[in-house]
PDB file of C-alpha atoms in Angstrom:
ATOM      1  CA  UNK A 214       8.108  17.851 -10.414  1.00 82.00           C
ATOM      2  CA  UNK A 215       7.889  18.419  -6.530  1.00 85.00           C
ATOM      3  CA  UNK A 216       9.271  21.193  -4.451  1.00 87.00           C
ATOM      4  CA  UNK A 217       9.443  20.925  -0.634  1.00 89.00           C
ATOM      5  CA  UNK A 218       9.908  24.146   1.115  1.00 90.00           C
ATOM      6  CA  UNK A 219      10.789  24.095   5.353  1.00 92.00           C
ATOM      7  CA  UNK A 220      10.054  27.023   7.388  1.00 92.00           C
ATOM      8  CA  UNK A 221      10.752  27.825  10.631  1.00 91.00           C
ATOM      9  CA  UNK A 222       8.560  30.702  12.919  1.00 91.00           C
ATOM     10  CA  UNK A 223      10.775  31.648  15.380  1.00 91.00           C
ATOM     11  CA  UNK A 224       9.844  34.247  18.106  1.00 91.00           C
ATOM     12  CA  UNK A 225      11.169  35.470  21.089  1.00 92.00           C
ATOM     13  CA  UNK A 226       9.558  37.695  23.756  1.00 93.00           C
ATOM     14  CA  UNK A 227      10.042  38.436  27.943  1.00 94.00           C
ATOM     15  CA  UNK A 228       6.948  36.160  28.944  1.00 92.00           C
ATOM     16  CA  UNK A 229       5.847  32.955  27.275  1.00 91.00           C
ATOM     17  CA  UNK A 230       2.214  34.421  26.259  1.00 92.00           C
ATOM     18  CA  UNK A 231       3.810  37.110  24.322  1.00 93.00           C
ATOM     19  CA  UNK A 232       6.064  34.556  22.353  1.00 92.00           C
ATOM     20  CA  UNK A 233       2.907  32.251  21.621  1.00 92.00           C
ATOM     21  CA  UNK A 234       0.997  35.500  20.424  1.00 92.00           C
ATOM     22  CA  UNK A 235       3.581  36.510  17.971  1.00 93.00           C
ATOM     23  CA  UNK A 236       4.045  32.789  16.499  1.00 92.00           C
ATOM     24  CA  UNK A 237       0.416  32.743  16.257  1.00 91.00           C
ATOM     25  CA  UNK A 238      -0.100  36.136  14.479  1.00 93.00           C
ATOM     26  CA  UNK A 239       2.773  35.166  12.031  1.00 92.00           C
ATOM     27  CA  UNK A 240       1.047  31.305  11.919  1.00 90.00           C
ATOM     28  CA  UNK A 241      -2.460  33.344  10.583  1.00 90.00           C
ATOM     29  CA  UNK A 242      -0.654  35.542   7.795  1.00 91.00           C
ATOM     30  CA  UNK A 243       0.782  32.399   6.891  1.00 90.00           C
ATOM     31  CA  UNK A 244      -1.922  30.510   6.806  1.00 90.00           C
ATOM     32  CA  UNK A 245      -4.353  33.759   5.490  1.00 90.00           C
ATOM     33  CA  UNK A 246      -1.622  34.097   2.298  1.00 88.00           C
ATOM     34  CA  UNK A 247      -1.234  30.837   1.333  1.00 87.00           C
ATOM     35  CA  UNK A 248      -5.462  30.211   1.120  1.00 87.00           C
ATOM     36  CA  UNK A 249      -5.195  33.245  -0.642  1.00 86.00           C
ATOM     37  CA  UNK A 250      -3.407  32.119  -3.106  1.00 84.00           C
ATOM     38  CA  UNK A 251      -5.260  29.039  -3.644  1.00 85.00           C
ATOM     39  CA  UNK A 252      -2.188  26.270  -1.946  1.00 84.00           C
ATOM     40  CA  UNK A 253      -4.165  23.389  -0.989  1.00 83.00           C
ATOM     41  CA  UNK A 254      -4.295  23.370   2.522  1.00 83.00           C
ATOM     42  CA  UNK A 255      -3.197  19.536   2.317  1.00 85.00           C
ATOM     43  CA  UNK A 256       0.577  20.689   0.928  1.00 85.00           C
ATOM     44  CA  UNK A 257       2.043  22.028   4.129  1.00 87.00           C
ATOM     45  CA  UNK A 258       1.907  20.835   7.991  1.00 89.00           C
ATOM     46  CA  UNK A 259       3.861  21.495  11.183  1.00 88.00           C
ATOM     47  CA  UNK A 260       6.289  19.138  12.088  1.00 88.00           C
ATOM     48  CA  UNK A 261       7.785  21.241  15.344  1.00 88.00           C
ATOM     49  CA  UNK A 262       6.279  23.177  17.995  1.00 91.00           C
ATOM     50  CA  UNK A 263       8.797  24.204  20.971  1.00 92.00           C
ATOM     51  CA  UNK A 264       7.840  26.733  23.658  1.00 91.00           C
ATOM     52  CA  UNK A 265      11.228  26.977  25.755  1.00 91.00           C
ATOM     53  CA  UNK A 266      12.849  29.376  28.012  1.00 91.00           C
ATOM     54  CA  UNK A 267      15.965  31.310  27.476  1.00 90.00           C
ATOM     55  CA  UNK A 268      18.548  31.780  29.666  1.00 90.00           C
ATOM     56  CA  UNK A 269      21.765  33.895  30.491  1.00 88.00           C
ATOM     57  CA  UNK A 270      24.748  32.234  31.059  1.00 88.00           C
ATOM     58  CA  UNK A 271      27.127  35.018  31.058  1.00 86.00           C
ATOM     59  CA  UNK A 272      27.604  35.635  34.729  1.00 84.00           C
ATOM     60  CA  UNK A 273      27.766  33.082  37.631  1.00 85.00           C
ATOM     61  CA  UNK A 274      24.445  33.495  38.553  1.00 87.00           C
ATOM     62  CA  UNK A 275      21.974  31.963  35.411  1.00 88.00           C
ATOM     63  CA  UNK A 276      19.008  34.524  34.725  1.00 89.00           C
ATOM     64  CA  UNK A 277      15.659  33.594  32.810  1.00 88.00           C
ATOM     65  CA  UNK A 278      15.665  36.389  30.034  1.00 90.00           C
ATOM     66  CA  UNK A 279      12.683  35.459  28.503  1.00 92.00           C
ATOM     67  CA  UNK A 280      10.841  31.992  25.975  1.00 94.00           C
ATOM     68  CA  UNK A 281      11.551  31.000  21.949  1.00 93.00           C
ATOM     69  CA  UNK A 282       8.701  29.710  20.705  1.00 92.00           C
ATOM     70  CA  UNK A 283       9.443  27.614  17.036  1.00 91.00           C
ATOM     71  CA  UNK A 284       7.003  26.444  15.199  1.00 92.00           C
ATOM     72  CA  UNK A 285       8.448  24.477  12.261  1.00 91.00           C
ATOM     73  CA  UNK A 286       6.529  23.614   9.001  1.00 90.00           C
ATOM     74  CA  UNK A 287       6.918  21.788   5.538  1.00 92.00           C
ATOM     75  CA  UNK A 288       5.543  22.075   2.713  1.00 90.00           C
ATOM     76  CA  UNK A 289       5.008  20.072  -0.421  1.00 90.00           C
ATOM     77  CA  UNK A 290       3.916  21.514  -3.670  1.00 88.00           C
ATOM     78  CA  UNK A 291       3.578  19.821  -6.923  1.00 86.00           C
ATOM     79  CA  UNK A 292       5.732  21.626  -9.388  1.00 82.00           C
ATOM     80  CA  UNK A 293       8.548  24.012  -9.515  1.00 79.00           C
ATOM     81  CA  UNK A 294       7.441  26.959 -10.790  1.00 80.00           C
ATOM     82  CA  UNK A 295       5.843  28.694  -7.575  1.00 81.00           C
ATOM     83  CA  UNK A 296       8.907  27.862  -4.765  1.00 81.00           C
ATOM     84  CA  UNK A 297       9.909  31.525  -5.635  1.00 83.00           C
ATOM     85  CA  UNK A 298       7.148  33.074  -4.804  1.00 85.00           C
ATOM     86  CA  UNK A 299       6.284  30.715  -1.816  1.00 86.00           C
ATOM     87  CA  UNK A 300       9.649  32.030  -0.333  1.00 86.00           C
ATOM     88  CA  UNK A 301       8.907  35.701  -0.435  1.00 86.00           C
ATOM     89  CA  UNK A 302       5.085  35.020   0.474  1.00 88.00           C
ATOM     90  CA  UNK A 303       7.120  33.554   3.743  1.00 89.00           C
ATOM     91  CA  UNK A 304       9.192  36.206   4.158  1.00 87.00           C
ATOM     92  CA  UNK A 305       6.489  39.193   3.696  1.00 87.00           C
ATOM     93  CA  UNK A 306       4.220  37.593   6.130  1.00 89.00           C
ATOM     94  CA  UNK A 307       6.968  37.777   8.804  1.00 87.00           C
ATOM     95  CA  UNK A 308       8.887  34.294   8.666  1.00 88.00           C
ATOM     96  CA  UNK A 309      12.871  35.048   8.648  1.00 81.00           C
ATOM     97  CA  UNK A 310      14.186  31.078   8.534  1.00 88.00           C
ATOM     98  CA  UNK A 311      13.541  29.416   5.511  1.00 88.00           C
ATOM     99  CA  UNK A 312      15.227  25.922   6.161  1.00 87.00           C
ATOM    100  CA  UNK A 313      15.410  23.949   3.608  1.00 86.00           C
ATOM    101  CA  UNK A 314      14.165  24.160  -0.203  1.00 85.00           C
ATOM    102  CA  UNK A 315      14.391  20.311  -1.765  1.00 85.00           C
ATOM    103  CA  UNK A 316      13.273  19.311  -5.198  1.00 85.00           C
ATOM    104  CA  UNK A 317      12.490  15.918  -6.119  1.00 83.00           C
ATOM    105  CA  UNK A 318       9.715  13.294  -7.609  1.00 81.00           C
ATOM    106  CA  UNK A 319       6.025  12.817  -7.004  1.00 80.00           C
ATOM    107  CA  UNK A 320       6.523   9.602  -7.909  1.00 80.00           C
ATOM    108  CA  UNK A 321      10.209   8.351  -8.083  1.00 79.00           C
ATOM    109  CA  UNK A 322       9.398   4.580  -8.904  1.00 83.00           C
ATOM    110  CA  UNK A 323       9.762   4.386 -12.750  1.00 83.00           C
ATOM    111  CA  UNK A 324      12.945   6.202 -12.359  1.00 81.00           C
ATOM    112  CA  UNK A 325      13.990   4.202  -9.674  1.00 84.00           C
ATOM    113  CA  UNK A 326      13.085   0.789 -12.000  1.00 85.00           C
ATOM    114  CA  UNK A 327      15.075   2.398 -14.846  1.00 86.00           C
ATOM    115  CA  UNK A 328      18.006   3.279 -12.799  1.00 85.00           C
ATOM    116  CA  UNK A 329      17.871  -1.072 -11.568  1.00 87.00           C
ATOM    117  CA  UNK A 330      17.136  -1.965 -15.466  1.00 87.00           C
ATOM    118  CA  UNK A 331      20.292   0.420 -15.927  1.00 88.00           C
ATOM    119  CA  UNK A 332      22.888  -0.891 -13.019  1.00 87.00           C
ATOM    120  CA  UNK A 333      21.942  -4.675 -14.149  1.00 87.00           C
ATOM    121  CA  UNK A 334      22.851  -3.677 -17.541  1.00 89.00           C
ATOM    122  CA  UNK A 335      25.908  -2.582 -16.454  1.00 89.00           C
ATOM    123  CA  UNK A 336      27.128  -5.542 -14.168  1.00 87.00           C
ATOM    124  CA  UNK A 337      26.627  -8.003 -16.830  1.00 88.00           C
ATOM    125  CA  UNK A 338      28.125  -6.053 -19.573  1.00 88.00           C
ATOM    126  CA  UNK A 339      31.289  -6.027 -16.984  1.00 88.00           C
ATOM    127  CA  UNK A 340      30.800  -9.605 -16.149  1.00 86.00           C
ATOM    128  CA  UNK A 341      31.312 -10.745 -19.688  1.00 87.00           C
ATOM    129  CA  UNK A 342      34.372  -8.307 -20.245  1.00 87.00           C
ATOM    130  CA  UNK A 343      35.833 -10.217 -16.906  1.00 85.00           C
ATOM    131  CA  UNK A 344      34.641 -13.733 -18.290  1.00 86.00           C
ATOM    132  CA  UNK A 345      35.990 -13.121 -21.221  1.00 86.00           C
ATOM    133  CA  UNK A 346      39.478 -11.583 -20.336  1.00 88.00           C
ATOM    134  CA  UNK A 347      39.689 -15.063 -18.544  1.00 85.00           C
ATOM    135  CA  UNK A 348      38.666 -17.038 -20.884  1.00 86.00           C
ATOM    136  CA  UNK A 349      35.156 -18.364 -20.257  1.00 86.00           C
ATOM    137  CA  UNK A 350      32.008 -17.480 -20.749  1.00 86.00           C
ATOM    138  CA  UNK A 351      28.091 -16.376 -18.623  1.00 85.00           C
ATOM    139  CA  UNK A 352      26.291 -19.554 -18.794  1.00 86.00           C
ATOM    140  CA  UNK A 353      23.676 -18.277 -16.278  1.00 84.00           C
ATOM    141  CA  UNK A 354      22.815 -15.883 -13.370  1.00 83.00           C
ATOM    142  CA  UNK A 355      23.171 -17.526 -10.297  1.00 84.00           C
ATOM    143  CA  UNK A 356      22.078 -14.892  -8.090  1.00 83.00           C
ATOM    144  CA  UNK A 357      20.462 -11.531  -9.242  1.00 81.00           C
ATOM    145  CA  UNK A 358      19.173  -8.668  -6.370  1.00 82.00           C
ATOM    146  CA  UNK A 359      19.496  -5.198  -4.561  1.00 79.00           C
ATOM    147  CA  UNK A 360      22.049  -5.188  -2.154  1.00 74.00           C
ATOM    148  CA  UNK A 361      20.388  -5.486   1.754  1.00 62.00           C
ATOM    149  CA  UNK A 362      21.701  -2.227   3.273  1.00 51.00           C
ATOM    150  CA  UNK A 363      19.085   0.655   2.538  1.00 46.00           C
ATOM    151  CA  UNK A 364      20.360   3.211   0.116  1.00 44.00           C
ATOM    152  CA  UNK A 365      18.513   6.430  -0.476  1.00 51.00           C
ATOM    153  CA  UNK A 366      19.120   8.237  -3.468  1.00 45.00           C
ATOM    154  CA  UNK A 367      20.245  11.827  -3.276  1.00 48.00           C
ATOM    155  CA  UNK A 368      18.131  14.680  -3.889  1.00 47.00           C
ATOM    156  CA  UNK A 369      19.266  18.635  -5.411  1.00 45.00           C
ATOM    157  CA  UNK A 370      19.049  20.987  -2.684  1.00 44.00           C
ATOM    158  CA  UNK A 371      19.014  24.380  -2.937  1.00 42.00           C
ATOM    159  CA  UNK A 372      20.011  25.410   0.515  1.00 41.00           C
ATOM    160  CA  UNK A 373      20.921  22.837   3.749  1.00 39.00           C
ATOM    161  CA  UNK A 374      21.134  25.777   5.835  1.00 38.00           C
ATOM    162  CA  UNK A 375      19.122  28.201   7.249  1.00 40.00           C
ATOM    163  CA  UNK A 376      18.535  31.654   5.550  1.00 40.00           C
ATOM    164  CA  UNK A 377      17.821  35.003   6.599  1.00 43.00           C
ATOM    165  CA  UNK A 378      15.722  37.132   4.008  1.00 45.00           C
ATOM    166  CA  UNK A 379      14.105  40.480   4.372  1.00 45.00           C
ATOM    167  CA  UNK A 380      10.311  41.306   3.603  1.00 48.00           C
ATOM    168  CA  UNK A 381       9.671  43.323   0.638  1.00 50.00           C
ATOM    169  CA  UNK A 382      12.543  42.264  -1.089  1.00 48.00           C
ATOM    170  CA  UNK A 383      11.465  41.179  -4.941  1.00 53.00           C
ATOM    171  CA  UNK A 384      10.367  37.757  -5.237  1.00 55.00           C
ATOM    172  CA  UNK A 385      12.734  35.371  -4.718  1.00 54.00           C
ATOM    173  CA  UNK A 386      14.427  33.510  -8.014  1.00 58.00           C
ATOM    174  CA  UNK A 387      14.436  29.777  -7.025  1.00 58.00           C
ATOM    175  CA  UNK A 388      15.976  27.203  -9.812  1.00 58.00           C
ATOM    176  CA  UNK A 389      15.700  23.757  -9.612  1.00 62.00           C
ATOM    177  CA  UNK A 390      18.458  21.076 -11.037  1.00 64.00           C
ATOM    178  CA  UNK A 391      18.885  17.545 -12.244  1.00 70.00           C
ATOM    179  CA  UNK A 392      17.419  14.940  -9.737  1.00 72.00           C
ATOM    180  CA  UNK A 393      19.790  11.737  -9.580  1.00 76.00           C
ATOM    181  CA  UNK A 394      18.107   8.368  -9.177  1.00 76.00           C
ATOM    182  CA  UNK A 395      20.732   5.870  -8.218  1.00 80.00           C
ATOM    183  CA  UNK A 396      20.489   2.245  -8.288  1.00 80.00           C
ATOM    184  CA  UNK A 397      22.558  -0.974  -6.730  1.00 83.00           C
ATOM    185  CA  UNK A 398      22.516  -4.441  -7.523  1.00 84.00           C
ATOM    186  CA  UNK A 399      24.779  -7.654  -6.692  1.00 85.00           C
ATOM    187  CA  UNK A 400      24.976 -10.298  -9.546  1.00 83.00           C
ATOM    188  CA  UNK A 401      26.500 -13.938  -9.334  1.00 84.00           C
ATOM    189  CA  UNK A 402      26.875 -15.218 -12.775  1.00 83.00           C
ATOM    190  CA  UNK A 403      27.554 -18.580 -13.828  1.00 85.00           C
ATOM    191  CA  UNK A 404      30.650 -19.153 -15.689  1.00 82.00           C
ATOM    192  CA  UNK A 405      31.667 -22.168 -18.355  1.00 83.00           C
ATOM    193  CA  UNK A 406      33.875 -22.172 -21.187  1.00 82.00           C
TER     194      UNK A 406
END
């Protein structure tokens, strides 16, 4: 029920100014489609902004050949159902790097707590196939709890990598999939006979 969508505006130009004035002209129709639209302005904010210079390395001499300016932004939309059209709104205001498109949970707790209710299910049902292969029996839990390390469960992707997309293309067809909640716990149980 939550799509997060990472962009990347990426210009290059012979002088810095010129590199901060394209980034910024592609910034506005960004920003100018997305209010059109009606996306909360509160779903998407820049997490990079790098103004650097290139350079030639091809000869023994190195030669400044002009600045990449990237301006990197995420986005976090409730829903699915408008990541397809969020990618071509990208891509026909001038963006060319869509980064990353993740789905996932607005609120990932009461899967998370049925996933725990689920694993500790599990380990005793193995416990008493163990006690019972051995002949005994679970008198008690001596010890019930998550493991310490921190585990993070994973989430579907549709793309890891970044992709190159051409304006005026038709919008984009983006499908989400199953989200996996995964849960780990360590049991002691007591054992008589």
């Amino acid at each position: 029920d939550q799509t997060t969508i990472q962009f990347t505006i990426l210009t290059t130009a012979k002088t810095s100014e010129e590199a901060q004035n394209q980034n910024s002209m592609i910034t506005s129709r960004v920003y100018q489609s997305f209010l059109s639209d009606g996306l909360d302005r509160k779903t998407w904010k820049t997490v990079q902004m790098d103004l650097s210079p290139q350079y030639d390395y091809s000869s023994s001499k190195t030669k400044l050949i002009g600045y990449q300016m990237v301006h990197r932004v995420i986005m976090v939309l409730p829903g699915i159902d408008k990541a397809g059209k969020v990618v071509s709104m990208l891509v026909d205001s001038g963006v060319t790097n869509i980064d990353s498109i993740q789905f996932g949970l607005q609120n990932p707790t009461a899967a998370q707590r049925e996933a725990l209710a689920a694993a500790t299910k599990d380990a005793r049902e193995k416990a008493q196939i163990i006690a019972a292969s051995s002949g005994a029996v679970i008198v008690g839990v001596a010890y019930a709890g998550e493991p310490t390390y921190h585990y993070q469960p994973s989430s579907a992707m549709y793309d890891r990598k970044e992709v190159k997309m051409a304006a005026g293309a038709p919008e984009q067809q983006v499908w989400a999939s199953t989200i996996q909640v995964s849960a780990r716990v360590e049991v002691r149980f007591n054992l008589g006979e």
